[in-house]
Amino acid sequence: MGSNDVRVPLAPAPRFLDLRTASADPAAELRASLAADAPFIAPKFFYDPLGSRLFEAICELPEYPLTRAERRIFERHGEEIATRAGIDRPLVDLGAGNCEKAEQLFRVLAPSQYVAVDIAADFLHECLAALSLRHPGLPMVGLAQDFTFALALPDIVQPGPRTVFYPGSSIGNFAPHDALAFLERMRAACGPGGCVVLGADLVRHKHALDLAYDDPLGVTAAFNLNVLRNVNRCIDADFDVADWRHVAFFDPVTARIEMHVEARCDVAVRWNGGGRRFRATDRIHTENSYKYTLPGLGALLRRAGFGDTWLWTDEEDSFAVALAAA
Ligand SMILES: C[S@@+](CC[C@H](N)C(=O)[O-])C[C@H]1O[C@@H](n2cnc3c(N)ncnc32)[C@H](O)[C@@H]1O
């Protein structure tokens, strides 16, 4: 090594903890939701390895502008976000996916530790391993966890104040009262002096929203229908994807996108411990994605107990990033 070479101290390889067994039994949850009067499959079941890749493909679609809008907000307002959030803190990324959005903020936030939480353990493991090669000085922790029921941060996560990051429009998957409860848990995870950085998709024209969730190429349809394959694996069911079609629409009354799979014909489906007949046009509800207004988002954060709040939007006011002090 020459005298001018600089040594970058290497952080240890990412630690990875699988905390999924501590949460509810996913097979039991699926059997109950499929047997319900109005059958549904929780959106967390989208994210098998193929589902995680299909979501990445959705983010590339011209009809799905959310990811690009959020990226532009981070590009334009990243420095201000860092000023408000504070630097050199643990960054806890909920539903981290491919970790790309958090990575975009590493430069400005200079986190002391990156903690990626996701239910999709294999995909998270793969993405975190690649990320740690690009950021060898940053300590990283991967937590495979279903945060629907509890948000448990083990001792390996540095104490607060923390920046808790929940980008995309995942907050929209919660019904309003559940979103409130989830935000309260996020606030507790921040610790005193911490904050959340939250992405939220905003209400806009129905036509644009319909297209964002029902693109002509059929990528979102593939993402939605793939949930049936994951269900087959989880509870040994025999859904035939060819018997079902993708349905997605924006309902302006509830301000939410609804996604369903709809039976193309009468079908009987069996799974380990049960089964059900579906008539042609019967639906299984697979996702809600609530859209927000800026006043509605601010009010929700206040009700969850947050203090000072800053909001940034993209140039078309289609997407918002909120930073709220815990
Ligand atoms: C819509 S993707 C967002 C990925 C990334 N944060 C982004 O904004 O592009 C949702 C992510 O949350 C994860 N996820 C969904 N439900 C979850 C749950 N209940 N617990 C933990 N992770 C969950 C999924 O595996 C997926 O990676």
XYZ file of C-alpha atoms and ligand atoms in Angstrom:
353
model
C 0.000 0.000 0.000
C 1.440 3.430 -0.969
C 1.749 6.185 1.622
C -1.119 8.187 0.026
C -3.624 5.306 0.084
C -6.518 5.783 2.493
C -7.791 2.853 4.523
C -11.564 2.760 4.913
C -12.425 0.973 8.163
C -14.587 -2.006 7.271
C -17.779 -2.601 9.210
C -18.473 -6.264 9.954
C -20.737 -8.128 7.479
C -24.445 -7.342 8.040
C -25.959 -9.148 10.997
C -29.174 -10.893 10.081
C -31.862 -11.884 12.587
C -34.948 -13.878 11.643
C -37.666 -12.817 14.083
C -40.572 -14.157 12.058
C -41.339 -17.069 14.361
C -42.165 -14.578 17.115
C -45.161 -13.299 15.117
C -48.492 -14.981 14.370
C -48.698 -18.186 12.368
C -49.028 -17.109 8.684
C -50.631 -20.399 7.607
C -53.359 -20.082 10.261
C -53.850 -16.446 9.287
C -54.307 -17.383 5.622
C -56.721 -20.232 6.336
C -58.884 -17.869 8.417
C -58.857 -15.028 5.885
C -59.743 -17.341 2.976
C -62.630 -18.819 4.947
C -64.042 -15.398 5.927
C -67.445 -14.286 4.577
C -65.609 -11.726 2.446
C -62.390 -13.640 1.711
C -59.114 -11.749 1.639
C -55.364 -12.287 1.509
C -53.206 -9.757 3.399
C -50.833 -7.834 1.084
C -47.768 -9.055 2.982
C -48.278 -12.383 1.131
C -47.366 -10.706 -2.194
C -43.694 -10.761 -1.268
C -42.290 -14.151 -2.120
C -39.005 -13.877 -4.116
C -40.876 -13.439 -7.425
C -43.327 -10.960 -5.877
C -40.431 -8.827 -4.602
C -38.931 -8.772 -8.117
C -42.311 -7.993 -9.687
C -42.681 -5.037 -7.332
C -39.310 -3.739 -8.558
C -40.632 -4.072 -12.128
C -43.815 -2.153 -11.202
C -41.613 0.719 -9.999
C -40.148 0.950 -13.526
C -43.555 1.308 -15.213
C -44.457 4.686 -16.732
C -47.970 4.273 -15.282
C -46.560 3.898 -11.712
C -44.922 7.267 -11.008
C -44.705 6.953 -7.187
C -41.139 5.686 -6.934
C -39.771 8.311 -9.315
C -41.738 11.097 -7.580
C -40.355 10.071 -4.190
C -36.827 9.836 -5.597
C -37.121 13.383 -6.961
C -38.277 14.645 -3.558
C -35.232 13.037 -1.925
C -32.938 14.512 -4.594
C -34.383 17.982 -4.203
C -34.926 18.096 -0.435
C -32.458 15.523 0.914
C -30.237 18.123 2.594
C -33.197 19.730 4.352
C -34.524 16.329 5.403
C -31.114 15.608 6.969
C -31.055 18.991 8.722
C -34.459 18.327 10.279
C -33.874 14.633 11.043
C -30.317 14.968 12.347
C -27.294 13.026 11.140
C -25.261 10.172 12.608
C -28.315 8.278 13.894
C -29.565 4.733 13.339
C -31.777 4.598 10.248
C -34.551 1.992 10.587
C -36.095 1.142 7.216
C -39.500 -0.563 7.504
C -40.452 -2.784 4.552
C -37.003 -2.091 3.131
C -37.464 -4.158 -0.062
C -34.345 -3.642 -2.189
C -33.120 -0.904 0.241
C -32.644 1.531 -2.657
C -34.589 4.414 -1.159
C -32.677 4.383 2.102
C -29.433 4.120 0.166
C -30.358 7.317 -1.627
C -30.370 9.118 1.749
C -27.128 7.616 3.138
C -25.061 10.507 1.743
C -27.072 13.203 3.523
C -28.136 11.338 6.681
C -24.733 9.700 7.317
C -26.442 7.063 9.516
C -24.558 5.462 12.392
C -26.265 2.123 11.579
C -28.648 0.922 8.883
C -31.431 -1.425 10.048
C -33.526 -3.001 7.292
C -36.771 -4.680 8.381
C -38.765 -6.832 5.982
C -40.968 -9.912 5.956
C -39.280 -11.124 2.745
C -36.238 -12.690 4.409
C -34.407 -14.136 1.376
C -34.787 -11.016 -0.756
C -33.706 -8.804 2.154
C -30.662 -10.975 2.798
C -29.606 -10.750 -0.859
C -30.150 -6.970 -1.111
C -28.412 -6.224 2.177
C -25.360 -8.297 1.215
C -25.005 -6.300 -2.029
C -25.624 -3.005 -0.207
C -22.917 -3.683 2.375
C -20.352 -4.108 -0.422
C -21.230 -0.638 -1.700
C -21.071 0.891 1.827
C -18.339 -1.030 3.625
C -18.031 1.512 6.460
C -21.671 1.410 7.520
C -22.793 -1.151 10.138
C -25.928 -2.943 8.926
C -28.560 -5.182 10.478
C -31.283 -7.126 8.657
C -34.403 -8.061 10.603
C -36.808 -10.539 9.025
C -40.006 -9.606 10.792
C -43.746 -9.248 10.230
C -44.388 -5.817 11.721
C -48.175 -6.087 11.377
C -48.598 -7.147 14.990
C -45.578 -5.659 16.732
C -42.534 -3.614 15.873
C -39.820 -5.244 17.928
C -36.336 -3.791 17.651
C -33.825 -6.046 19.407
C -30.873 -4.756 21.445
C -28.580 -5.039 18.442
C -30.311 -1.902 17.095
C -28.567 1.197 18.421
C -30.696 3.188 20.899
C -32.585 6.357 20.006
C -32.903 8.977 18.846
C -33.550 7.029 15.630
C -34.817 7.959 12.193
C -37.602 5.547 11.265
C -38.112 5.423 7.509
C -41.309 4.158 5.872
C -41.167 5.132 2.195
C -43.320 4.225 -0.810
C -47.013 4.158 -0.186
C -47.030 1.239 2.254
C -48.795 3.296 4.934
C -51.730 3.226 2.484
C -52.077 -0.536 2.976
C -53.463 0.133 6.451
C -57.082 1.165 7.015
C -57.114 4.603 8.709
C -57.463 3.346 12.320
C -54.751 0.708 11.751
C -52.492 3.360 10.164
C -52.875 5.400 13.346
C -51.912 2.431 15.537
C -48.951 1.643 13.290
C -47.706 5.239 13.397
C -47.911 5.162 17.198
C -45.678 2.078 17.175
C -43.299 3.832 14.791
C -43.160 6.840 17.099
C -42.265 4.593 20.040
C -39.489 3.033 17.932
C -37.982 6.489 17.239
C -37.179 7.205 20.873
C -37.135 10.751 22.284
C -35.627 13.211 19.822
C -36.084 10.822 16.884
C -38.348 11.232 13.876
C -40.160 9.384 11.106
C -39.674 9.989 7.410
C -42.822 8.747 5.727
C -43.876 8.494 2.070
C -47.545 8.811 1.100
C -49.272 8.698 -2.252
C -51.740 11.571 -2.743
C -55.284 11.545 -4.108
C -55.303 12.419 -7.808
C -57.374 11.694 -10.929
C -59.123 8.340 -10.925
C -57.910 7.519 -14.425
C -54.254 7.970 -13.455
C -54.688 5.923 -10.280
C -56.571 3.142 -12.081
C -53.732 2.877 -14.614
C -51.060 2.855 -11.901
C -52.574 -0.343 -10.504
C -53.772 -1.898 -13.776
C -51.043 -1.250 -16.323
C -51.505 -2.343 -19.933
C -48.390 -4.538 -19.831
C -49.932 -6.634 -17.074
C -47.034 -6.364 -14.601
C -49.321 -5.412 -11.707
C -51.695 -8.190 -12.756
C -48.796 -10.667 -12.521
C -47.826 -9.254 -9.107
C -51.395 -9.620 -7.850
C -52.024 -13.102 -9.261
C -48.654 -14.370 -8.025
C -50.048 -14.096 -4.494
C -52.053 -17.251 -5.256
C -48.826 -19.178 -5.929
C -47.438 -17.988 -2.613
C -50.656 -19.095 -0.901
C -50.291 -22.509 -2.582
C -46.827 -22.840 -1.029
C -47.839 -21.525 2.406
C -50.887 -23.744 2.994
C -50.469 -26.414 0.315
C -53.444 -25.004 -1.636
C -54.292 -25.772 -5.267
C -55.217 -22.368 -6.696
C -54.778 -22.410 -10.481
C -53.706 -18.884 -11.459
C -55.335 -19.360 -14.885
C -58.755 -19.500 -13.183
C -58.372 -15.955 -11.821
C -58.050 -12.464 -13.171
C -56.664 -9.223 -11.782
C -59.092 -6.455 -10.740
C -57.903 -3.036 -9.515
C -59.683 0.304 -9.295
C -59.675 3.570 -7.376
C -62.770 4.196 -5.264
C -63.059 7.984 -4.787
C -65.510 7.565 -1.884
C -63.062 5.655 0.323
C -60.029 7.286 -1.381
C -58.439 3.894 -1.837
C -57.262 1.573 -4.536
C -58.742 -1.883 -4.155
C -57.069 -4.916 -5.653
C -58.794 -8.274 -5.962
C -58.402 -11.552 -7.751
C -61.663 -12.541 -9.420
C -62.706 -16.088 -10.379
C -63.083 -16.476 -14.156
C -65.315 -19.553 -13.681
C -66.741 -21.685 -10.859
C -63.791 -23.195 -9.011
C -63.244 -25.403 -5.980
C -59.996 -24.802 -4.127
C -58.558 -27.063 -1.448
C -55.861 -26.305 1.099
C -54.323 -28.028 4.024
C -57.100 -28.064 6.628
C -59.937 -26.701 4.465
C -61.218 -25.508 1.135
C -63.862 -23.374 -0.515
C -65.997 -23.106 -3.633
C -65.888 -19.837 -5.551
C -68.506 -18.909 -8.143
C -67.514 -17.121 -11.349
C -66.958 -13.371 -10.559
C -66.402 -14.058 -6.815
C -63.476 -12.017 -5.555
C -60.686 -12.348 -3.019
C -59.585 -8.938 -1.755
C -55.783 -8.702 -1.879
C -54.907 -5.064 -1.186
C -56.155 -1.635 -0.214
C -53.963 1.344 -0.932
C -55.362 4.469 0.719
C -54.430 7.786 -0.851
C -53.940 10.865 1.290
C -54.443 14.602 1.117
C -51.795 16.841 2.708
C -54.162 18.044 5.483
C -55.276 14.450 6.097
C -51.683 13.239 6.384
C -50.739 16.063 8.768
C -53.808 15.370 10.929
C -53.012 11.641 11.097
C -49.456 12.358 12.264
C -50.722 14.763 14.920
C -53.245 12.191 16.171
C -50.420 9.639 16.416
C -48.669 12.036 18.827
C -46.005 13.495 16.539
C -44.828 17.073 17.038
C -43.278 19.357 14.420
C -43.990 18.091 10.920
C -42.577 19.090 7.518
C -44.100 18.034 4.202
C -42.530 18.009 0.741
C -44.288 17.109 -2.502
C -43.156 16.470 -6.064
C -43.786 19.091 -8.723
C -47.129 17.503 -9.663
C -48.365 17.182 -6.065
C -48.859 13.471 -6.625
C -46.682 12.239 -3.770
C -45.652 13.541 -0.335
C -42.778 12.890 2.024
C -43.454 13.843 5.644
C -40.881 14.242 8.378
C -42.436 14.240 11.826
C -40.676 14.662 15.163
C -41.383 11.930 17.703
C -44.435 -1.822 -1.563
S -42.962 -2.616 -1.064
C -41.930 -1.220 -0.698
C -40.448 -1.500 -0.820
C -39.560 -0.260 -0.626
N -39.606 0.231 0.745
C -39.996 0.835 -1.555
O -40.585 1.820 -1.081
O -39.759 0.689 -2.762
C -43.400 -3.181 0.543
C -42.274 -3.883 1.296
O -42.716 -4.126 2.639
C -42.531 -5.494 2.966
N -43.645 -5.873 3.848
C -44.963 -5.926 3.506
N -45.698 -6.269 4.577
C -44.826 -6.431 5.612
C -44.992 -6.795 6.985
N -46.197 -7.055 7.489
N -43.892 -6.877 7.766
C -42.660 -6.617 7.245
N -42.442 -6.262 5.955
C -43.523 -6.176 5.145
C -42.541 -6.224 1.643
O -41.839 -7.444 1.700
C -41.907 -5.212 0.702
O -40.508 -5.339 0.638
